[in-house]
Amino acid sequence: DSGVTQTPKHLITATGQRVTLRCSPRSGDLSVYWYQQSLDQGLQFLIQYYNGEERAKGNILERFSAQQFPDLHSELNLSSLELGDSALYFCASSARESSYNSPLHFGNGTRLTVT
Amino acid sequence: AQSVTQLGSHVSVSEGALVLLRCNYSSSVPPYLFWYVQYPNQGLQLLLKYTSAATLVKGINGFEAEFKKSETSFHLTKPSAHMSDAAEYFCAVSPSGGGADGLTFGKGTHLIIQP
């Protein structure tokens, strides 16, 4: 058990809808990362927050947004969903700002299916 | 931009045989390299990371990786495969090498262990 909790485990929704994925980091971790894993694109970095502030951005679409709250949990919001957004979304946390200085601990992911 | 390429989307070895998973990196600066493992229905778990202090890096579960600058490689090996090693393995590079960032992952190699 990594200590990172993601909810829900599965999500099925229709095109055009909006969903919110939630992540609770390991106790004491200040950084939260979001990744998207799909068969064709592999594991893609979306965005990182550190202690409530956005720190790094990857291949995140404008339809997607995220935030980290004062209690350090994070939410990833996906709107105007398309079939291609179907994927496994991972949250990872680490103690420090850099992924080098402290390892990432991954949750078990949220599987999103857009129909 | 830094990137990693994993050669072979699937590798099959017999139980007790040598495991060799290949990873080549592209980087204009000294890279920070990692290997992660993903077991079925789980998130990723750090196996080992390259620290630049030693070219041969030992990780968990008997795995090790050797950094070869001349070959721009960071291949993962294990002398004797066990059935429990069956999983997806990802090589990753840290883009900024110390600052806020999200790891860039390879496409992954699915390791199959034959009894």
PDB file of C-alpha atoms in Angstrom:
ATOM      1  CA  ASP A   1       0.000   0.000   0.000  1.00  0.00           C
ATOM      2  CA  SER A   2       1.560   3.290  -1.176  1.00  0.00           C
ATOM      3  CA  GLY A   3      -0.537   5.443   1.146  1.00  0.00           C
ATOM      4  CA  VAL A   4      -1.941   7.429  -1.771  1.00  0.00           C
ATOM      5  CA  THR A   5      -5.717   7.185  -2.061  1.00  0.00           C
ATOM      6  CA  GLN A   6      -7.596   7.852  -5.272  1.00  0.00           C
ATOM      7  CA  THR A   7     -11.361   7.966  -5.646  1.00  0.00           C
ATOM      8  CA  PRO A   8     -13.355   6.777  -7.382  1.00  0.00           C
ATOM      9  CA  LYS A   9     -11.711   3.600  -8.702  1.00  0.00           C
ATOM     10  CA  HIS A  10     -13.921   3.518 -11.772  1.00  0.00           C
ATOM     11  CA  LEU A  11     -15.918   6.193 -13.521  1.00  0.00           C
ATOM     12  CA  ILE A  12     -18.168   5.812 -16.533  1.00  0.00           C
ATOM     13  CA  THR A  13     -19.629   8.908 -18.122  1.00  0.00           C
ATOM     14  CA  ALA A  14     -20.835  10.281 -21.428  1.00  0.00           C
ATOM     15  CA  THR A  15     -19.177  12.593 -23.907  1.00  0.00           C
ATOM     16  CA  GLY A  16     -19.541  16.261 -23.074  1.00  0.00           C
ATOM     17  CA  GLN A  17     -19.788  15.640 -19.351  1.00  0.00           C
ATOM     18  CA  ARG A  18     -17.544  16.851 -16.544  1.00  0.00           C
ATOM     19  CA  VAL A  19     -15.961  14.706 -13.822  1.00  0.00           C
ATOM     20  CA  THR A  20     -13.776  15.247 -10.783  1.00  0.00           C
ATOM     21  CA  LEU A  21     -11.082  12.830  -9.678  1.00  0.00           C
ATOM     22  CA  ARG A  22      -9.815  13.024  -6.140  1.00  0.00           C
ATOM     23  CA  CYS A  23      -6.429  12.218  -4.613  1.00  0.00           C
ATOM     24  CA  SER A  24      -5.274  12.105  -1.012  1.00  0.00           C
ATOM     25  CA  PRO A  25      -1.470  12.060  -0.807  1.00  0.00           C
ATOM     26  CA  ARG A  26       0.636  10.072   1.603  1.00  0.00           C
ATOM     27  CA  SER A  27       0.745  11.570   5.052  1.00  0.00           C
ATOM     28  CA  GLY A  28       3.409  14.280   5.118  1.00  0.00           C
ATOM     29  CA  ASP A  29       3.860  14.519   1.339  1.00  0.00           C
ATOM     30  CA  LEU A  30       3.588  18.028  -0.061  1.00  0.00           C
ATOM     31  CA  SER A  31       3.811  17.320  -3.792  1.00  0.00           C
ATOM     32  CA  VAL A  32       1.017  15.857  -5.859  1.00  0.00           C
ATOM     33  CA  TYR A  33       1.390  14.794  -9.481  1.00  0.00           C
ATOM     34  CA  TRP A  34      -1.256  13.765 -11.976  1.00  0.00           C
ATOM     35  CA  TYR A  35      -0.576  11.350 -14.824  1.00  0.00           C
ATOM     36  CA  GLN A  36      -2.689   9.933 -17.614  1.00  0.00           C
ATOM     37  CA  GLN A  37      -2.033   6.386 -18.810  1.00  0.00           C
ATOM     38  CA  SER A  38      -3.455   5.154 -22.100  1.00  0.00           C
ATOM     39  CA  LEU A  39      -2.509   2.362 -24.468  1.00  0.00           C
ATOM     40  CA  ASP A  40      -1.502   4.653 -27.316  1.00  0.00           C
ATOM     41  CA  GLN A  41       0.156   7.511 -25.398  1.00  0.00           C
ATOM     42  CA  GLY A  42       1.635   5.585 -22.480  1.00  0.00           C
ATOM     43  CA  LEU A  43       2.129   7.423 -19.202  1.00  0.00           C
ATOM     44  CA  GLN A  44       1.858  11.185 -19.671  1.00  0.00           C
ATOM     45  CA  PHE A  45       2.625  13.782 -17.015  1.00  0.00           C
ATOM     46  CA  LEU A  46      -0.205  16.271 -16.647  1.00  0.00           C
ATOM     47  CA  ILE A  47       0.522  18.615 -13.757  1.00  0.00           C
ATOM     48  CA  GLN A  48       2.264  18.974 -10.404  1.00  0.00           C
ATOM     49  CA  TYR A  49       1.309  20.873  -7.271  1.00  0.00           C
ATOM     50  CA  TYR A  50       3.516  21.551  -4.312  1.00  0.00           C
ATOM     51  CA  ASN A  51       2.075  22.770  -1.039  1.00  0.00           C
ATOM     52  CA  GLY A  52      -0.967  24.214  -2.742  1.00  0.00           C
ATOM     53  CA  GLU A  53       0.725  25.887  -5.682  1.00  0.00           C
ATOM     54  CA  GLU A  54       1.116  24.765  -9.267  1.00  0.00           C
ATOM     55  CA  ARG A  55       4.743  23.862  -9.898  1.00  0.00           C
ATOM     56  CA  ALA A  56       5.027  22.151 -13.261  1.00  0.00           C
ATOM     57  CA  LYS A  57       2.824  21.535 -16.233  1.00  0.00           C
ATOM     58  CA  GLY A  58       3.005  18.765 -18.766  1.00  0.00           C
ATOM     59  CA  ASN A  59       0.680  17.717 -21.544  1.00  0.00           C
ATOM     60  CA  ILE A  60      -2.495  18.878 -19.862  1.00  0.00           C
ATOM     61  CA  LEU A  61      -5.385  19.915 -22.080  1.00  0.00           C
ATOM     62  CA  GLU A  62      -7.155  23.228 -21.530  1.00  0.00           C
ATOM     63  CA  ARG A  63     -10.319  21.254 -20.771  1.00  0.00           C
ATOM     64  CA  PHE A  64      -8.532  19.787 -17.755  1.00  0.00           C
ATOM     65  CA  SER A  65      -7.719  21.624 -14.558  1.00  0.00           C
ATOM     66  CA  ALA A  66      -6.464  20.709 -11.135  1.00  0.00           C
ATOM     67  CA  GLN A  67      -5.940  22.178  -7.719  1.00  0.00           C
ATOM     68  CA  GLN A  68      -4.434  21.281  -4.392  1.00  0.00           C
ATOM     69  CA  PHE A  69      -6.311  22.258  -1.265  1.00  0.00           C
ATOM     70  CA  PRO A  70      -4.962  23.452   2.118  1.00  0.00           C
ATOM     71  CA  ASP A  71      -5.274  19.928   3.513  1.00  0.00           C
ATOM     72  CA  LEU A  72      -3.065  18.861   0.565  1.00  0.00           C
ATOM     73  CA  HIS A  73      -5.581  16.674  -1.171  1.00  0.00           C
ATOM     74  CA  SER A  74      -5.917  17.337  -4.872  1.00  0.00           C
ATOM     75  CA  GLU A  75      -8.643  17.215  -7.468  1.00  0.00           C
ATOM     76  CA  LEU A  76      -8.378  16.821 -11.222  1.00  0.00           C
ATOM     77  CA  ASN A  77     -11.315  18.225 -13.152  1.00  0.00           C
ATOM     78  CA  LEU A  78     -11.990  16.971 -16.666  1.00  0.00           C
ATOM     79  CA  SER A  79     -14.645  18.777 -18.700  1.00  0.00           C
ATOM     80  CA  SER A  80     -16.241  18.500 -22.144  1.00  0.00           C
ATOM     81  CA  LEU A  81     -15.161  14.895 -22.124  1.00  0.00           C
ATOM     82  CA  GLU A  82     -14.309  13.128 -25.370  1.00  0.00           C
ATOM     83  CA  LEU A  83     -13.968   9.440 -26.158  1.00  0.00           C
ATOM     84  CA  GLY A  84     -10.201   9.907 -26.299  1.00  0.00           C
ATOM     85  CA  ASP A  85     -10.107  10.960 -22.671  1.00  0.00           C
ATOM     86  CA  SER A  86     -10.817   7.387 -21.633  1.00  0.00           C
ATOM     87  CA  ALA A  87      -7.736   6.334 -19.693  1.00  0.00           C
ATOM     88  CA  LEU A  88      -6.298   5.448 -16.327  1.00  0.00           C
ATOM     89  CA  TYR A  89      -5.529   8.564 -14.299  1.00  0.00           C
ATOM     90  CA  PHE A  90      -2.865   8.259 -11.640  1.00  0.00           C
ATOM     91  CA  CYS A  91      -2.063  10.508  -8.772  1.00  0.00           C
ATOM     92  CA  ALA A  92       1.370  10.353  -7.174  1.00  0.00           C
ATOM     93  CA  SER A  93       2.777  12.141  -4.171  1.00  0.00           C
ATOM     94  CA  SER A  94       6.237  12.869  -2.875  1.00  0.00           C
ATOM     95  CA  ALA A  95       7.718  14.573   0.133  1.00  0.00           C
ATOM     96  CA  ARG A  96       9.626  17.255  -1.741  1.00  0.00           C
ATOM     97  CA  GLU A  97       9.260  19.495  -4.750  1.00  0.00           C
ATOM     98  CA  SER A  98      11.570  17.505  -7.021  1.00  0.00           C
ATOM     99  CA  SER A  99      10.808  14.031  -8.315  1.00  0.00           C
ATOM    100  CA  TYR A 100      14.520  13.333  -8.112  1.00  0.00           C
ATOM    101  CA  ASN A 101      15.052  14.227  -4.482  1.00  0.00           C
ATOM    102  CA  SER A 102      12.183  12.124  -3.236  1.00  0.00           C
ATOM    103  CA  PRO A 103      10.518   9.185  -4.936  1.00  0.00           C
ATOM    104  CA  LEU A 104       6.995   9.306  -6.282  1.00  0.00           C
ATOM    105  CA  HIS A 105       4.403   7.134  -4.558  1.00  0.00           C
ATOM    106  CA  PHE A 106       1.546   6.229  -6.866  1.00  0.00           C
ATOM    107  CA  GLY A 107      -2.079   5.542  -6.097  1.00  0.00           C
ATOM    108  CA  ASN A 108      -3.928   2.709  -7.793  1.00  0.00           C
ATOM    109  CA  GLY A 109      -5.545   5.050 -10.289  1.00  0.00           C
ATOM    110  CA  THR A 110      -9.014   6.007 -11.461  1.00  0.00           C
ATOM    111  CA  ARG A 111     -10.184   4.290 -14.621  1.00  0.00           C
ATOM    112  CA  LEU A 112     -12.271   6.704 -16.660  1.00  0.00           C
ATOM    113  CA  THR A 113     -14.472   5.408 -19.453  1.00  0.00           C
ATOM    114  CA  VAL A 114     -16.175   7.929 -21.709  1.00  0.00           C
ATOM    115  CA  THR A 115     -19.007   6.516 -23.800  1.00  0.00           C
TER     116      THR A 115
ATOM    117  CA  ALA B   1      13.667  17.831 -24.344  1.00  0.00           C
ATOM    118  CA  GLN B   2      14.774  14.768 -22.463  1.00  0.00           C
ATOM    119  CA  SER B   3      13.244  11.425 -23.324  1.00  0.00           C
ATOM    120  CA  VAL B   4      13.662   7.704 -22.828  1.00  0.00           C
ATOM    121  CA  THR B   5      13.095   4.853 -25.236  1.00  0.00           C
ATOM    122  CA  GLN B   6      12.378   1.340 -24.079  1.00  0.00           C
ATOM    123  CA  LEU B   7      13.269  -1.342 -26.599  1.00  0.00           C
ATOM    124  CA  GLY B   8      10.742  -4.136 -26.708  1.00  0.00           C
ATOM    125  CA  SER B   9       7.170  -3.722 -25.553  1.00  0.00           C
ATOM    126  CA  HIS B  10       7.168  -7.362 -24.388  1.00  0.00           C
ATOM    127  CA  VAL B  11       9.990  -9.493 -23.043  1.00  0.00           C
ATOM    128  CA  SER B  12       9.559 -13.152 -22.173  1.00  0.00           C
ATOM    129  CA  VAL B  13      12.070 -15.130 -20.102  1.00  0.00           C
ATOM    130  CA  SER B  14      12.035 -18.447 -18.323  1.00  0.00           C
ATOM    131  CA  GLU B  15      11.950 -18.628 -14.560  1.00  0.00           C
ATOM    132  CA  GLY B  16      15.537 -18.582 -13.304  1.00  0.00           C
ATOM    133  CA  ALA B  17      16.893 -16.931 -16.452  1.00  0.00           C
ATOM    134  CA  LEU B  18      18.534 -13.535 -16.760  1.00  0.00           C
ATOM    135  CA  VAL B  19      16.203 -10.562 -17.115  1.00  0.00           C
ATOM    136  CA  LEU B  20      17.374  -7.702 -19.341  1.00  0.00           C
ATOM    137  CA  LEU B  21      15.105  -4.731 -20.018  1.00  0.00           C
ATOM    138  CA  ARG B  22      16.534  -2.038 -22.246  1.00  0.00           C
ATOM    139  CA  CYS B  23      16.286   1.708 -21.860  1.00  0.00           C
ATOM    140  CA  ASN B  24      18.071   4.416 -23.838  1.00  0.00           C
ATOM    141  CA  TYR B  25      17.886   8.067 -22.945  1.00  0.00           C
ATOM    142  CA  SER B  26      18.222  11.292 -24.833  1.00  0.00           C
ATOM    143  CA  SER B  27      19.530  14.205 -22.847  1.00  0.00           C
ATOM    144  CA  SER B  28      21.684  17.257 -23.411  1.00  0.00           C
ATOM    145  CA  VAL B  29      22.608  17.406 -19.744  1.00  0.00           C
ATOM    146  CA  PRO B  30      23.504  14.699 -17.213  1.00  0.00           C
ATOM    147  CA  PRO B  31      20.249  12.826 -16.756  1.00  0.00           C
ATOM    148  CA  TYR B  32      18.428  11.693 -13.669  1.00  0.00           C
ATOM    149  CA  LEU B  33      17.110   8.216 -14.493  1.00  0.00           C
ATOM    150  CA  PHE B  34      14.678   5.872 -12.802  1.00  0.00           C
ATOM    151  CA  TRP B  35      13.088   2.467 -13.168  1.00  0.00           C
ATOM    152  CA  TYR B  36       9.547   1.926 -11.924  1.00  0.00           C
ATOM    153  CA  VAL B  37       7.479  -1.272 -11.826  1.00  0.00           C
ATOM    154  CA  GLN B  38       3.718  -1.595 -12.159  1.00  0.00           C
ATOM    155  CA  TYR B  39       2.033  -4.785 -10.985  1.00  0.00           C
ATOM    156  CA  PRO B  40      -1.451  -5.599 -12.309  1.00  0.00           C
ATOM    157  CA  ASN B  41      -4.155  -3.270 -11.018  1.00  0.00           C
ATOM    158  CA  GLN B  42      -1.681  -1.225  -9.020  1.00  0.00           C
ATOM    159  CA  GLY B  43       0.161   2.065  -9.278  1.00  0.00           C
ATOM    160  CA  LEU B  44       3.855   2.393 -10.083  1.00  0.00           C
ATOM    161  CA  GLN B  45       6.546   1.629  -7.535  1.00  0.00           C
ATOM    162  CA  LEU B  46      10.144   2.884  -7.603  1.00  0.00           C
ATOM    163  CA  LEU B  47      12.709   0.130  -8.275  1.00  0.00           C
ATOM    164  CA  LEU B  48      15.857   2.243  -8.387  1.00  0.00           C
ATOM    165  CA  LYS B  49      17.300   5.581  -9.453  1.00  0.00           C
ATOM    166  CA  TYR B  50      20.580   6.767 -10.910  1.00  0.00           C
ATOM    167  CA  THR B  51      22.348   9.177  -8.572  1.00  0.00           C
ATOM    168  CA  SER B  52      25.569   9.819 -10.553  1.00  0.00           C
ATOM    169  CA  ALA B  53      27.568   8.610  -7.555  1.00  0.00           C
ATOM    170  CA  ALA B  54      27.891   5.126  -9.029  1.00  0.00           C
ATOM    171  CA  THR B  55      27.222   3.779 -12.501  1.00  0.00           C
ATOM    172  CA  LEU B  56      25.865   0.483 -11.157  1.00  0.00           C
ATOM    173  CA  VAL B  57      22.705   1.042  -9.164  1.00  0.00           C
ATOM    174  CA  LYS B  58      21.107  -1.592  -6.989  1.00  0.00           C
ATOM    175  CA  GLY B  59      17.383  -1.575  -6.383  1.00  0.00           C
ATOM    176  CA  ILE B  60      14.714  -3.595  -4.686  1.00  0.00           C
ATOM    177  CA  ASN B  61      13.797  -7.218  -5.423  1.00  0.00           C
ATOM    178  CA  GLY B  62      17.269  -8.056  -6.754  1.00  0.00           C
ATOM    179  CA  PHE B  63      17.165  -5.655  -9.702  1.00  0.00           C
ATOM    180  CA  GLU B  64      20.040  -3.446 -10.746  1.00  0.00           C
ATOM    181  CA  ALA B  65      20.778  -1.046 -13.578  1.00  0.00           C
ATOM    182  CA  GLU B  66      23.978   0.199 -15.147  1.00  0.00           C
ATOM    183  CA  PHE B  67      24.382   3.736 -16.435  1.00  0.00           C
ATOM    184  CA  LYS B  68      26.522   3.824 -19.595  1.00  0.00           C
ATOM    185  CA  LYS B  69      27.110   7.338 -20.841  1.00  0.00           C
ATOM    186  CA  SER B  70      28.887   6.200 -24.021  1.00  0.00           C
ATOM    187  CA  GLU B  71      25.840   4.162 -25.003  1.00  0.00           C
ATOM    188  CA  THR B  72      23.245   6.545 -23.488  1.00  0.00           C
ATOM    189  CA  SER B  73      21.727   3.501 -21.833  1.00  0.00           C
ATOM    190  CA  PHE B  74      20.313   2.537 -18.453  1.00  0.00           C
ATOM    191  CA  HIS B  75      19.362  -1.125 -18.842  1.00  0.00           C
ATOM    192  CA  LEU B  76      17.661  -3.018 -16.027  1.00  0.00           C
ATOM    193  CA  THR B  77      18.839  -6.521 -15.128  1.00  0.00           C
ATOM    194  CA  LYS B  78      18.144  -9.303 -12.675  1.00  0.00           C
ATOM    195  CA  PRO B  79      20.296 -12.451 -12.600  1.00  0.00           C
ATOM    196  CA  SER B  80      17.472 -14.902 -11.995  1.00  0.00           C
ATOM    197  CA  ALA B  81      13.834 -14.258 -12.856  1.00  0.00           C
ATOM    198  CA  HIS B  82      11.052 -15.183 -10.471  1.00  0.00           C
ATOM    199  CA  MET B  83       7.398 -15.643 -11.301  1.00  0.00           C
ATOM    200  CA  SER B  84       6.584 -12.665  -9.073  1.00  0.00           C
ATOM    201  CA  ASP B  85       8.636 -10.394 -11.374  1.00  0.00           C
ATOM    202  CA  ALA B  86       5.909 -10.505 -14.029  1.00  0.00           C
ATOM    203  CA  ALA B  87       4.833  -6.875 -14.375  1.00  0.00           C
ATOM    204  CA  GLU B  88       5.146  -3.736 -16.489  1.00  0.00           C
ATOM    205  CA  TYR B  89       8.468  -1.908 -16.176  1.00  0.00           C
ATOM    206  CA  PHE B  90       8.969   1.754 -16.942  1.00  0.00           C
ATOM    207  CA  CYS B  91      12.146   3.704 -17.460  1.00  0.00           C
ATOM    208  CA  ALA B  92      11.861   7.415 -16.668  1.00  0.00           C
ATOM    209  CA  VAL B  93      13.911  10.597 -16.796  1.00  0.00           C
ATOM    210  CA  SER B  94      13.621  13.721 -14.703  1.00  0.00           C
ATOM    211  CA  PRO B  95      13.536  16.689 -17.066  1.00  0.00           C
ATOM    212  CA  SER B  96      14.937  19.323 -14.782  1.00  0.00           C
ATOM    213  CA  GLY B  97      17.169  17.247 -12.598  1.00  0.00           C
ATOM    214  CA  GLY B  98      16.409  18.716  -9.240  1.00  0.00           C
ATOM    215  CA  GLY B  99      13.684  21.270  -9.567  1.00  0.00           C
ATOM    216  CA  ALA B 100       9.931  20.931  -9.776  1.00  0.00           C
ATOM    217  CA  ASP B 101       9.024  18.596 -12.585  1.00  0.00           C
ATOM    218  CA  GLY B 102       7.127  15.558 -13.682  1.00  0.00           C
ATOM    219  CA  LEU B 103       8.957  12.468 -14.766  1.00  0.00           C
ATOM    220  CA  THR B 104       8.965  11.561 -18.455  1.00  0.00           C
ATOM    221  CA  PHE B 105       8.252   7.855 -18.804  1.00  0.00           C
ATOM    222  CA  GLY B 106       9.030   5.389 -21.548  1.00  0.00           C
ATOM    223  CA  LYS B 107       6.249   3.340 -23.116  1.00  0.00           C
ATOM    224  CA  GLY B 108       6.916   0.440 -20.787  1.00  0.00           C
ATOM    225  CA  THR B 109       8.036  -3.165 -21.187  1.00  0.00           C
ATOM    226  CA  HIS B 110       5.759  -6.005 -20.205  1.00  0.00           C
ATOM    227  CA  LEU B 111       7.846  -8.755 -18.597  1.00  0.00           C
ATOM    228  CA  ILE B 112       6.462 -12.271 -18.950  1.00  0.00           C
ATOM    229  CA  ILE B 113       7.937 -15.097 -16.911  1.00  0.00           C
ATOM    230  CA  GLN B 114       7.580 -18.592 -18.358  1.00  0.00           C
ATOM    231  CA  PRO B 115       7.492 -21.448 -15.817  1.00  0.00           C
TER     232      PRO B 115
END
